[in-house]
Amino acid sequence: MAFNIHLQSRPLRDKLSITIALTGFVVLVLAAAGMATYQCFASLKHMEDLLRSNATLIAGELVSATDQQEEDEIHTALRSPLDNENLLWTSFRSSDGETTYAYASGRHEPEIPGLELEEKMSLRDGMAILHFRVIKNGRYYGTLSLASNLNPLWHSMLTGLGATMLVVSVCMIVALRLSCRLLEFILVPVRQLAETAGRITRSNNFSLRAIKQTDDELGRLTESFNHMLEHIEKRESDLKVTQSELETKVEQLNKEQDQLRQAQDRERRLQQRLVIAQRLESQNLRHAKEQAESSSSAKSEFLASMSHEIRTPMNGIMGFASLLRETKLDEEQAELADIIHSSANNLLTLLNDLLDFSKIESGKIDLDYAPCDLDGLLVEVESIFRHEILRKSIKFSVHCSSRTPKTIVTDAGRLRQILFNLAGNAIKFTDEGSVEVHIDAMAVGKEQPLAEYSLSIEVRDTGIGIAESDLKRIFNSFTQVDASTTKRYGGAGLGLAITRRLTEMLGGEVGVKSDPGKGSTFFVNIPVRGAKIGAGGDLLESIPTAPNGTPLRVLVAEDSHVSQKLCEALLKKRGHFAQIVGTGEELLRQFEPRKFDVVVADVHMPNIDGFTAIAKIRKRESEVEDPEYLPVYVIVVTADAIGSNRESALRAGADEYLNKPMVKEEFLALIRKAQERVDRPAEHNKGPTENG
């Protein structure tokens, strides 16, 4: 690296001279090395030939002496070449391997050859040794070895190397002298070109030109250099013009930058004002959000409170209206009772719609997937609207395709609500003609105990129909076709909105086709799973219809006097014993294992609420050591449609959950289920915490 840097700083003449000298030196050294190598091999070959010729002469004498069996002649033959100053010793081993002869000049120790030695020359211990096998006319006489001094070899090699070095030196001197004379043809044009470049650099005068002296590569380099100077001179002129224009533009740009800086200052002040405004807006939005959350919480609390306050008297109105209709009444009294019952049902429907819509909006509705008897659900829908159908004298029919499974897995409560809303709407807006419910299911997977189906529900009516312009908005909240429809048919416009929300929650879709004056068709598609009822009916719970059975001992915990009277009347009319308490504390005091078969408890009671009381009852039952003990059947009743749900009741230890106002048929169905449980204790006695 140091040599390379030093060479780069040298003049061009020195670089070319050194390059030529190094090149010539390397070439001559390589040639000398080749000549020396050749001389070495030639000398070795000459020595081997000399030894082999001596060995051939000695071998001839040895063959003759051996044939005549004259040992003196053998000794003479081996000793005769020692007069040569280069031969050091000779030795011979006969073919029998036992007779050996050796002679040496001076103090050299001869080497006795072996019989199987290879016939070649080798160099060792400063000697050249040749082993020669003596053979004549196919007869092997023995092995002859000769050793020669290497001094003639070294002398020949050194003489050749000296001659070679002399030739190399002469050639180098001649080459350097010739190169120095020839370099002037190259260096003079280059030097003149360098001097011209130096003058241009010092004077900054690009009008100077170099003089072309040859027509070779250096001449073309001079032309290119002059051409480059012309371009530089032109660009220098253009650069001055451009520089003048640039100075003008820089002045203009400085003015624009000043204006931009002023604009940026104004924008910065505006941004600061915007940040302040955004902070104020954020504070206002946060305050508005807090107010909205507070309003939402207040609305939920208000709905829960109003649900409890409205459902409790509604429980008495509907319950006692049902009991009144079962008594002996004249025609006018029966009509009045029917009006009371129908009005209470309408009010309950409106209340349920409002509460369901509120729960959907707040995201408090959870889906409960379980096996559902589809035929029973359709019969239930038909029975609910039977009175209205008879009153209007319209035809109501349900058509279920043969491929539709009898038992499906879905949220039965939400599916029932969808059917109620669609069928109720169709009946409400149909004054004559018919309402048809068509059910079909198409399998989307292989048939198996839980196959996937697309459940299709179509509700067709011959009612007033809907205009095409109103089809897109009838599923909106609080929306009906027009004010006259609301006045004539009633309703809050929530039924279809709730239907759409519930259908979407179940993963389906809802739509409508209508022709004004001819009727409407509402259709719903919901993904469900098909299920088959086993031999023991283990997928679906059936409600026993037999009215007879063991009378039940029922403990009713209800803080409403009207609800107390209603439960007592319904139970005693079916032959059951009813004990009424008004608080959770009284419920715990009265309850003892085996004393009661059923506990009906309201959720909201003074001091101790229903969930807490049920949990303590279950804990008390868990301490019973009798394996045959049958836990009490617990039914939770609540008017709070917002804060309570079935899952909360089951976690507390209840067996069933019932909303107020209690529908007589639903309440009595749960009582019959408890009655069947008492009649068949062996099938239900699985411990007091089974339902908890």
XYZ file of C-alpha atoms in Angstrom:
692
model
C 0.000 0.000 0.000
C 2.876 2.417 0.838
C 4.577 1.616 -2.480
C 1.321 2.190 -4.356
C 0.813 5.633 -2.743
C 4.448 6.565 -3.426
C 4.135 5.511 -7.060
C 0.974 7.572 -7.546
C 2.834 10.734 -6.597
C 5.642 10.120 -9.087
C 5.782 11.840 -12.529
C 4.375 10.031 -15.547
C 7.867 9.485 -16.949
C 8.991 7.675 -13.801
C 5.790 5.606 -13.743
C 6.290 4.456 -17.351
C 10.007 3.770 -16.777
C 9.334 1.755 -13.642
C 6.518 -0.125 -15.375
C 8.719 -1.022 -18.362
C 11.631 -1.974 -16.093
C 9.494 -4.146 -13.809
C 7.857 -5.839 -16.763
C 11.181 -6.567 -18.444
C 12.705 -7.725 -15.180
C 9.864 -10.143 -14.462
C 10.010 -11.529 -18.009
C 13.795 -11.966 -17.902
C 13.705 -13.503 -14.409
C 11.099 -15.991 -15.548
C 13.209 -16.802 -18.630
C 16.328 -17.197 -16.465
C 14.441 -19.449 -14.051
C 13.330 -21.573 -17.004
C 16.852 -21.815 -18.355
C 18.264 -22.692 -14.916
C 15.628 -25.379 -14.433
C 16.386 -26.828 -17.835
C 20.144 -26.783 -17.059
C 19.546 -28.609 -13.767
C 17.521 -31.386 -15.382
C 20.007 -31.640 -18.234
C 22.930 -31.990 -15.769
C 21.105 -34.675 -13.797
C 20.345 -36.537 -17.008
C 23.987 -36.303 -18.076
C 25.195 -37.643 -14.711
C 22.697 -40.511 -14.832
C 23.830 -41.390 -18.377
C 27.479 -41.287 -17.273
C 26.806 -43.584 -14.294
C 24.713 -45.915 -16.434
C 27.520 -46.165 -19.077
C 30.079 -47.000 -16.341
C 27.647 -49.523 -14.872
C 27.235 -51.138 -18.313
C 31.019 -51.531 -18.696
C 31.450 -52.944 -15.200
C 28.470 -55.264 -15.711
C 30.118 -56.750 -18.827
C 33.323 -57.551 -16.906
C 31.280 -58.919 -13.970
C 29.337 -61.246 -16.256
C 32.557 -62.597 -17.794
C 34.242 -63.052 -14.388
C 31.159 -64.683 -12.931
C 30.860 -67.136 -15.799
C 34.558 -68.095 -15.336
C 34.103 -68.087 -11.525
C 37.162 -65.936 -11.025
C 36.741 -63.798 -7.981
C 39.884 -61.835 -8.649
C 38.433 -60.637 -11.917
C 35.250 -59.564 -10.103
C 37.306 -57.523 -7.639
C 39.271 -55.992 -10.494
C 36.112 -55.073 -12.389
C 34.634 -53.307 -9.351
C 37.868 -51.484 -8.507
C 38.712 -50.337 -12.043
C 36.338 -47.295 -12.262
C 37.489 -45.875 -8.930
C 40.318 -44.182 -10.742
C 37.649 -41.657 -11.820
C 37.753 -38.854 -9.242
C 33.960 -38.462 -9.347
C 33.128 -42.136 -8.519
C 33.166 -42.708 -4.736
C 32.321 -46.424 -4.321
C 30.971 -49.523 -6.081
C 29.213 -52.619 -4.703
C 27.770 -55.835 -6.106
C 25.419 -58.492 -4.674
C 25.215 -61.770 -6.585
C 21.897 -63.287 -7.615
C 22.036 -65.845 -4.767
C 22.005 -62.894 -2.374
C 24.840 -64.304 -0.261
C 27.967 -63.065 -2.120
C 28.731 -59.324 -1.970
C 31.641 -57.230 -3.162
C 32.329 -53.562 -2.385
C 35.066 -51.029 -2.952
C 35.346 -47.336 -2.026
C 37.748 -44.490 -2.581
C 38.749 -42.487 0.409
C 36.627 -42.813 3.587
C 33.283 -43.400 1.935
C 31.229 -46.350 3.177
C 29.802 -48.351 0.256
C 26.180 -49.432 0.348
C 25.363 -53.089 -0.360
C 22.417 -53.198 -2.775
C 19.358 -55.387 -2.363
C 18.186 -57.819 -4.963
C 14.792 -56.166 -5.538
C 15.914 -52.519 -5.859
C 14.397 -50.435 -8.661
C 16.865 -49.580 -11.424
C 17.121 -45.761 -11.132
C 19.358 -42.926 -9.866
C 18.695 -41.227 -6.520
C 20.332 -38.293 -4.701
C 21.112 -38.528 -0.996
C 23.865 -37.672 1.422
C 25.567 -35.484 -1.226
C 25.910 -38.394 -3.637
C 24.194 -39.622 -6.808
C 23.581 -43.398 -6.407
C 22.571 -45.675 -9.309
C 21.343 -49.258 -8.844
C 21.833 -51.402 -11.967
C 20.516 -54.932 -12.474
C 23.108 -57.113 -14.274
C 21.274 -59.256 -16.844
C 22.660 -60.982 -19.924
C 20.939 -63.407 -22.251
C 17.967 -63.496 -19.882
C 20.163 -64.521 -16.910
C 20.112 -62.378 -13.768
C 23.659 -62.148 -12.235
C 22.977 -59.637 -9.428
C 22.639 -55.977 -8.604
C 25.385 -53.373 -9.099
C 25.421 -50.006 -7.250
C 27.609 -46.994 -8.114
C 27.947 -43.699 -6.202
C 29.248 -40.484 -7.764
C 30.199 -37.113 -6.351
C 27.751 -34.194 -7.070
C 30.425 -31.558 -7.558
C 30.302 -31.717 -11.386
C 26.511 -31.185 -11.156
C 26.806 -28.109 -8.941
C 29.570 -26.704 -11.108
C 27.482 -27.105 -14.246
C 24.388 -25.535 -12.631
C 26.260 -22.533 -11.203
C 27.982 -21.929 -14.524
C 24.645 -21.945 -16.352
C 23.015 -19.667 -13.724
C 25.856 -17.149 -13.963
C 25.591 -17.038 -17.719
C 21.866 -16.556 -17.466
C 22.167 -13.660 -14.977
C 24.713 -11.978 -17.241
C 22.334 -12.215 -20.186
C 19.432 -10.885 -18.068
C 21.460 -7.894 -16.877
C 22.548 -6.948 -20.390
C 18.991 -7.245 -21.649
C 17.682 -5.050 -18.819
C 20.204 -2.300 -19.527
C 19.439 -2.319 -23.231
C 15.648 -2.275 -22.589
C 15.883 0.689 -20.180
C 17.976 2.722 -22.607
C 15.554 2.069 -25.461
C 12.490 2.840 -23.298
C 13.952 6.169 -22.177
C 14.466 7.235 -25.785
C 11.010 6.053 -26.877
C 9.151 7.654 -23.927
C 9.846 11.101 -25.316
C 7.361 10.447 -28.151
C 4.626 9.919 -25.530
C 5.638 12.377 -22.821
C 6.119 15.520 -24.943
C 2.414 15.771 -26.075
C 1.223 14.877 -22.569
C 3.476 17.470 -20.972
C 2.287 20.127 -23.418
C -1.373 19.217 -22.662
C -0.694 19.427 -18.909
C 0.973 22.846 -19.265
C -2.037 24.168 -21.230
C -4.432 22.896 -18.518
C -2.265 24.543 -15.859
C -2.351 27.941 -17.618
C -6.160 27.709 -17.969
C -6.471 26.873 -14.266
C -4.263 29.773 -13.175
C -5.779 32.384 -15.527
C -9.348 30.985 -15.630
C -9.190 31.727 -19.361
C -11.098 29.020 -21.231
C -10.251 30.518 -24.637
C -6.747 28.901 -24.604
C -6.235 25.766 -26.718
C -3.717 22.895 -26.734
C -1.549 22.249 -29.868
C -2.099 18.891 -31.590
C 1.262 17.246 -32.446
C 0.368 13.655 -33.422
C -2.506 11.772 -35.024
C -2.570 8.896 -32.536
C -4.554 8.519 -29.309
C -2.707 11.525 -27.782
C -3.739 13.647 -30.778
C -7.367 12.603 -30.330
C -7.056 13.340 -26.603
C -5.844 16.863 -27.478
C -8.828 17.386 -29.808
C -11.250 16.187 -27.122
C -9.576 18.495 -24.597
C -10.000 21.487 -26.920
C -13.624 20.495 -27.622
C -14.254 20.293 -23.885
C -12.791 23.785 -23.465
C -15.238 25.098 -26.064
C -18.173 23.589 -24.139
C -16.870 24.961 -20.869
C -16.424 28.431 -22.379
C -19.985 28.359 -23.712
C -21.380 27.079 -20.416
C -19.424 29.740 -18.546
C -21.132 32.357 -20.630
C -24.511 30.736 -20.116
C -23.803 30.429 -16.383
C -23.238 34.154 -16.055
C -26.578 34.816 -17.722
C -28.256 32.202 -15.537
C -26.615 33.598 -12.418
C -27.997 37.011 -13.206
C -31.469 35.561 -13.688
C -31.094 33.492 -10.520
C -30.192 36.536 -8.457
C -33.363 38.206 -9.688
C -35.415 35.118 -8.815
C -33.759 34.863 -5.384
C -34.786 38.417 -4.614
C -38.337 37.568 -5.699
C -38.242 34.361 -3.684
C -37.121 36.212 -0.574
C -40.091 38.510 -0.932
C -42.396 35.503 -1.338
C -40.829 33.818 1.698
C -41.490 36.920 3.742
C -45.094 36.823 2.618
C -45.279 33.083 3.348
C -43.801 33.606 6.795
C -46.419 36.187 7.536
C -49.124 33.814 6.265
C -47.705 31.016 8.442
C -47.795 33.290 11.453
C -51.437 34.037 10.738
C -52.151 30.302 10.241
C -50.362 29.469 13.506
C -52.520 31.945 15.370
C -55.613 30.462 13.700
C -54.504 26.932 14.672
C -54.033 28.018 18.251
C -57.531 29.438 18.226
C -58.769 26.181 16.615
C -57.084 24.073 19.308
C -58.724 26.170 21.979
C -62.066 25.805 20.201
C -61.551 22.028 19.876
C -60.757 21.744 23.557
C -63.882 23.662 24.388
C -65.850 21.481 21.949
C -64.301 18.339 23.480
C -65.302 19.516 26.927
C -68.797 20.221 25.664
C -68.963 16.792 24.000
C -67.693 15.102 27.150
C -70.265 16.969 29.160
C -72.950 16.026 26.629
C -71.799 12.374 26.740
C -71.968 12.362 30.521
C -75.418 13.880 30.335
C -76.458 11.282 27.717
C -75.103 8.431 29.844
C -76.839 9.883 32.850
C -80.047 10.197 30.825
C -79.664 6.627 29.549
C -79.118 5.358 33.083
C -82.075 7.373 34.280
C -84.167 6.016 31.393
C -83.202 2.437 32.273
C -84.009 3.022 35.932
C -87.265 4.700 34.948
C -88.209 1.796 32.654
C -87.360 -0.741 35.353
C -89.386 1.186 37.924
C -92.301 1.757 35.554
C -92.173 -1.895 34.474
C -92.516 -2.985 38.089
C -95.178 -0.396 38.877
C -97.241 -1.129 35.732
C -96.814 -4.902 35.608
C -97.859 -5.401 39.238
C -101.394 -3.915 38.810
C -101.552 -5.462 35.326
C -100.920 -8.813 36.993
C -104.052 -8.313 39.095
C -106.177 -6.980 36.222
C -105.348 -9.834 33.828
C -105.376 -12.538 36.471
C -108.687 -11.615 38.020
C -110.180 -10.922 34.568
C -109.256 -14.503 33.643
C -110.806 -15.795 36.868
C -113.896 -13.629 36.305
C -114.369 -15.100 32.803
C -114.355 -18.599 34.308
C -117.286 -17.763 36.641
C -120.956 -17.856 35.698
C -121.694 -14.539 34.000
C -124.604 -13.261 31.975
C -124.015 -12.118 28.408
C -123.345 -8.461 29.261
C -120.980 -9.343 32.125
C -119.088 -11.802 29.914
C -118.714 -9.129 27.246
C -117.403 -6.633 29.819
C -114.944 -9.228 31.136
C -113.763 -9.939 27.596
C -113.276 -6.192 27.004
C -111.259 -5.899 30.229
C -109.155 -8.917 29.270
C -108.652 -7.716 25.680
C -107.732 -4.179 26.792
C -105.276 -5.554 29.337
C -103.706 -7.738 26.626
C -103.370 -4.732 24.291
C -101.803 -2.681 27.069
C -99.456 -5.568 27.916
C -98.453 -5.897 24.246
C -97.629 -2.188 24.073
C -95.692 -2.373 27.337
C -93.736 -5.441 26.171
C -92.910 -3.733 22.865
C -91.571 -0.658 24.652
C -89.495 -2.713 27.082
C -88.200 -5.061 24.389
C -87.225 -2.114 22.212
C -85.442 -0.491 25.167
C -83.530 -3.703 25.921
C -82.563 -4.120 22.269
C -81.343 -0.520 22.082
C -79.248 -0.959 25.249
C -77.893 -4.357 24.115
C -79.268 -6.197 27.151
C -80.971 -9.013 25.225
C -79.115 -12.347 25.353
C -80.013 -15.265 23.115
C -80.858 -18.607 24.723
C -80.523 -21.449 22.208
C -82.388 -24.637 23.171
C -84.562 -27.326 21.526
C -88.000 -25.975 20.593
C -91.213 -27.813 19.597
C -92.165 -25.968 16.413
C -95.679 -27.480 16.170
C -96.433 -26.542 19.760
C -95.189 -23.015 19.123
C -97.502 -22.639 16.102
C -100.483 -23.974 18.094
C -99.659 -21.487 20.853
C -99.615 -18.609 18.346
C -102.988 -19.689 16.957
C -104.546 -20.022 20.429
C -103.382 -16.552 21.465
C -105.183 -14.909 18.535
C -108.213 -17.239 18.438
C -110.520 -14.718 20.137
C -109.547 -11.911 17.710
C -109.894 -14.265 14.716
C -113.400 -15.291 15.778
C -114.344 -11.671 16.445
C -113.335 -10.592 12.920
C -114.629 -13.771 11.244
C -111.464 -14.177 9.173
C -109.844 -17.441 8.161
C -106.553 -18.267 9.903
C -104.436 -21.233 8.794
C -100.955 -22.601 9.417
C -99.125 -24.620 6.738
C -95.911 -26.452 7.682
C -94.050 -28.397 4.966
C -93.302 -32.074 5.492
C -89.530 -31.517 5.269
C -89.576 -29.065 8.168
C -88.200 -30.726 11.350
C -90.634 -30.930 14.253
C -87.960 -29.909 16.728
C -85.483 -27.097 16.056
C -82.674 -25.566 18.081
C -83.020 -21.780 18.368
C -84.091 -19.113 20.856
C -87.712 -20.175 21.249
C -88.722 -16.980 23.049
C -87.404 -14.719 20.287
C -88.892 -16.911 17.533
C -92.245 -16.855 19.351
C -92.050 -13.052 19.569
C -91.330 -12.793 15.809
C -94.317 -15.031 15.000
C -96.567 -13.108 17.422
C -95.598 -9.753 15.898
C -96.047 -10.838 12.271
C -99.264 -12.794 12.872
C -100.636 -10.078 15.153
C -99.941 -7.385 12.549
C -101.574 -9.456 9.803
C -104.707 -10.080 11.905
C -104.870 -6.453 13.058
C -104.808 -5.025 9.518
C -107.090 -7.696 7.970
C -110.839 -7.055 8.343
C -111.975 -9.792 5.945
C -110.415 -12.633 4.027
C -107.640 -14.775 5.455
C -104.293 -14.843 7.222
C -101.927 -17.701 6.331
C -98.687 -18.711 8.044
C -96.381 -20.843 5.871
C -93.393 -22.616 7.419
C -90.693 -24.313 5.358
C -87.131 -25.422 6.034
C -84.373 -26.232 3.590
C -81.427 -28.311 4.784
C -78.025 -26.740 4.166
C -76.024 -29.695 5.493
C -76.112 -33.490 5.715
C -78.968 -35.009 7.667
C -77.880 -35.740 11.207
C -79.317 -35.273 14.714
C -78.355 -31.583 14.574
C -78.512 -30.661 10.882
C -78.417 -27.054 9.720
C -81.579 -25.596 8.145
C -82.716 -22.307 6.701
C -86.120 -21.760 8.337
C -88.487 -19.764 6.101
C -91.565 -18.085 7.620
C -94.142 -16.328 5.440
C -97.194 -14.558 6.843
C -99.720 -13.702 4.100
C -102.834 -11.597 4.631
C -105.605 -10.036 2.547
C -105.563 -6.793 4.522
C -105.163 -3.164 3.574
C -101.654 -3.604 2.081
C -98.782 -1.118 2.016
C -97.807 1.383 -0.653
C -94.450 0.815 -2.341
C -93.136 4.178 -1.110
C -93.777 3.093 2.516
C -92.150 -0.369 2.314
C -88.675 0.909 3.137
C -89.674 2.674 6.360
C -92.189 0.356 8.015
C -89.370 -1.481 9.841
C -88.203 1.801 11.441
C -88.960 2.514 15.080
C -92.253 4.266 15.957
C -93.296 4.179 12.287
C -96.685 3.412 10.752
C -98.021 4.125 7.280
C -99.989 7.258 8.250
C -101.801 8.883 11.159
C -105.188 7.484 10.118
C -103.791 3.950 10.443
C -102.634 4.684 13.977
C -106.026 6.090 14.967
C -107.934 3.197 13.421
C -105.764 0.192 14.351
C -103.709 1.513 17.284
C -100.154 0.505 18.147
C -96.896 2.345 18.692
C -95.136 1.280 15.479
C -92.570 -0.883 17.334
C -93.643 -4.416 16.389
C -91.907 -4.584 13.005
C -88.835 -2.719 14.279
C -88.466 -5.272 17.076
C -89.057 -8.103 14.590
C -86.261 -6.819 12.340
C -83.828 -6.425 15.254
C -84.595 -9.899 16.663
C -84.302 -11.513 13.231
C -80.890 -9.925 12.691
C -79.778 -11.039 16.166
C -80.674 -14.625 15.197
C -78.580 -14.261 12.020
C -81.517 -13.959 9.609
C -83.248 -11.390 7.444
C -86.779 -10.025 7.109
C -88.617 -8.488 4.156
C -92.063 -7.630 2.829
C -93.987 -7.681 -0.446
C -97.289 -5.828 -0.610
C -100.017 -4.641 -2.962
C -102.245 -1.841 -1.579
C -105.825 -3.065 -1.126
C -104.901 -6.710 -1.798
C -102.712 -7.663 1.163
C -99.125 -8.145 2.259
C -96.628 -10.968 2.631
C -93.960 -10.715 5.339
C -91.137 -13.254 5.103
C -88.370 -14.167 7.502
C -85.353 -16.458 6.932
C -83.516 -17.661 10.051
C -80.693 -20.249 10.333
C -81.658 -23.017 12.789
C -80.618 -26.552 13.626
C -82.908 -29.536 13.426
C -83.149 -31.950 16.349
C -84.911 -35.222 16.985
C -86.669 -36.112 20.217
C -85.213 -39.248 21.768
C -87.169 -42.129 23.201
C -87.218 -40.463 26.602
C -88.003 -37.023 25.198
C -84.672 -35.713 26.444
C -84.360 -32.847 23.968
C -87.671 -31.162 24.764
C -89.475 -30.740 28.032
C -93.161 -31.519 27.671
C -95.804 -29.799 29.744
C -98.207 -32.341 31.236
C -101.824 -31.692 30.487
C -103.368 -34.075 32.945
C -105.334 -31.970 35.462
C -105.269 -34.609 38.196
C -102.326 -35.405 40.446
C -100.895 -34.932 43.905
C -102.010 -31.639 45.527
C -98.983 -29.406 45.999
C -97.903 -27.443 49.037
C -96.968 -24.034 47.668
C -95.206 -21.245 49.569
C -95.863 -17.889 47.837
C -93.627 -14.889 48.653
C -95.206 -11.731 47.155
C -95.282 -8.176 48.507
C -98.235 -7.108 46.320
C -101.608 -7.814 47.943
C -103.267 -8.160 44.511
C -100.641 -10.676 43.343
C -101.038 -12.604 46.617
C -104.776 -12.941 46.085
C -104.309 -13.932 42.423
C -101.759 -16.699 43.178
C -103.867 -17.984 46.056
C -107.041 -18.058 43.919
C -105.301 -19.825 40.992
C -103.704 -22.443 43.265
C -106.747 -23.180 45.427
C -108.987 -23.457 42.359
C -106.722 -26.327 41.144
C -106.783 -28.044 44.526
C -103.365 -26.998 45.820
C -102.460 -25.663 49.284
C -101.076 -22.104 49.287
C -99.335 -20.265 52.128
C -98.765 -16.553 51.494
C -95.903 -14.420 52.925
C -95.069 -10.803 52.133
C -91.265 -10.505 52.578
C -88.062 -12.444 51.993
C -87.499 -12.745 55.756
C -90.908 -14.396 56.214
C -90.130 -16.724 53.308
C -86.948 -17.931 55.048
C -88.709 -18.286 58.372
C -91.558 -20.376 56.920
C -89.470 -22.572 54.650
C -88.283 -25.950 55.907
C -87.117 -28.911 53.811
C -89.985 -31.372 53.038
C -92.584 -28.848 54.283
C -93.310 -27.400 50.796
C -93.204 -28.773 47.261
C -93.103 -25.438 45.397
C -91.825 -21.933 46.202
C -93.152 -18.977 44.163
C -91.012 -15.924 44.953
C -91.125 -12.347 43.689
C -87.719 -10.799 42.960
C -88.358 -7.367 44.511
C -89.390 -7.716 48.143
C -88.615 -5.646 51.279
C -85.460 -6.391 53.317
C -84.356 -9.532 51.439
C -84.894 -9.824 47.672
C -86.047 -13.019 46.001
C -82.670 -14.042 44.549
C -80.966 -13.814 47.959
C -83.759 -15.759 49.639
C -83.627 -18.531 46.987
C -79.859 -18.844 47.340
C -80.233 -19.281 51.118
C -82.987 -21.885 50.596
C -80.714 -23.888 48.280
C -77.862 -23.675 50.780
C -80.197 -24.903 53.524
C -81.276 -27.813 51.298
C -77.659 -28.771 50.541
C -77.219 -29.581 54.241
C -79.943 -32.281 54.112
C -78.235 -35.697 54.408
C -81.159 -37.783 53.140
C -80.267 -39.079 49.588
C -83.985 -39.488 48.795
C -84.725 -35.830 49.514
C -86.475 -34.039 46.612
C -85.494 -30.330 46.415
C -88.284 -27.791 46.356
C -89.394 -26.516 42.914
C -88.655 -22.754 42.753
C -90.483 -20.360 40.396
C -89.221 -16.750 40.210
C -91.796 -14.054 39.356
C -90.780 -10.481 38.553
C -92.225 -7.322 37.048
C -88.728 -5.978 36.277
C -88.185 -6.621 32.577
C -84.910 -4.696 32.501
C -82.818 -5.685 35.498
C -83.672 -9.394 35.782
C -83.452 -12.278 33.339
C -83.739 -16.013 33.213
C -79.996 -16.602 33.579
C -79.854 -14.568 36.805
C -82.755 -16.569 38.227
C -81.173 -19.918 37.313
C -77.833 -18.872 38.798
C -79.607 -18.009 42.053
C -81.050 -21.556 42.162
C -84.492 -21.183 40.553
C -86.051 -23.840 38.345
C -88.271 -21.522 36.265
C -88.700 -17.818 35.530
C -91.979 -15.955 34.878
C -92.618 -12.326 33.923
C -95.468 -10.240 35.278
C -98.239 -9.850 34.515
C -98.590 -13.594 34.870
C -100.453 -15.292 32.075
C -102.726 -17.815 33.750
C -101.912 -20.612 31.303
C -98.146 -20.134 31.679
C -98.309 -20.085 35.482
C -100.502 -23.188 35.649
C -98.253 -24.977 33.141
C -95.287 -24.456 35.502
C -97.387 -25.706 38.434
C -98.299 -28.822 36.442
C -94.629 -29.402 35.671
C -93.840 -29.228 39.399
C -96.779 -31.584 40.068
C -95.419 -34.138 37.610
C -92.026 -33.834 39.316
C -93.578 -34.683 42.679
C -95.521 -37.595 41.147
C -92.287 -39.038 39.643
C -89.590 -38.180 42.208
C -87.174 -40.908 41.103
C -86.618 -39.203 37.753
C -86.010 -35.756 39.253
C -84.212 -36.396 42.514
C -80.723 -35.303 41.454
C -79.774 -33.013 44.320
C -80.847 -29.531 45.406
C -78.285 -27.743 43.231
C -79.183 -29.330 39.885
C -80.848 -26.190 38.543
C -78.648 -23.790 40.363
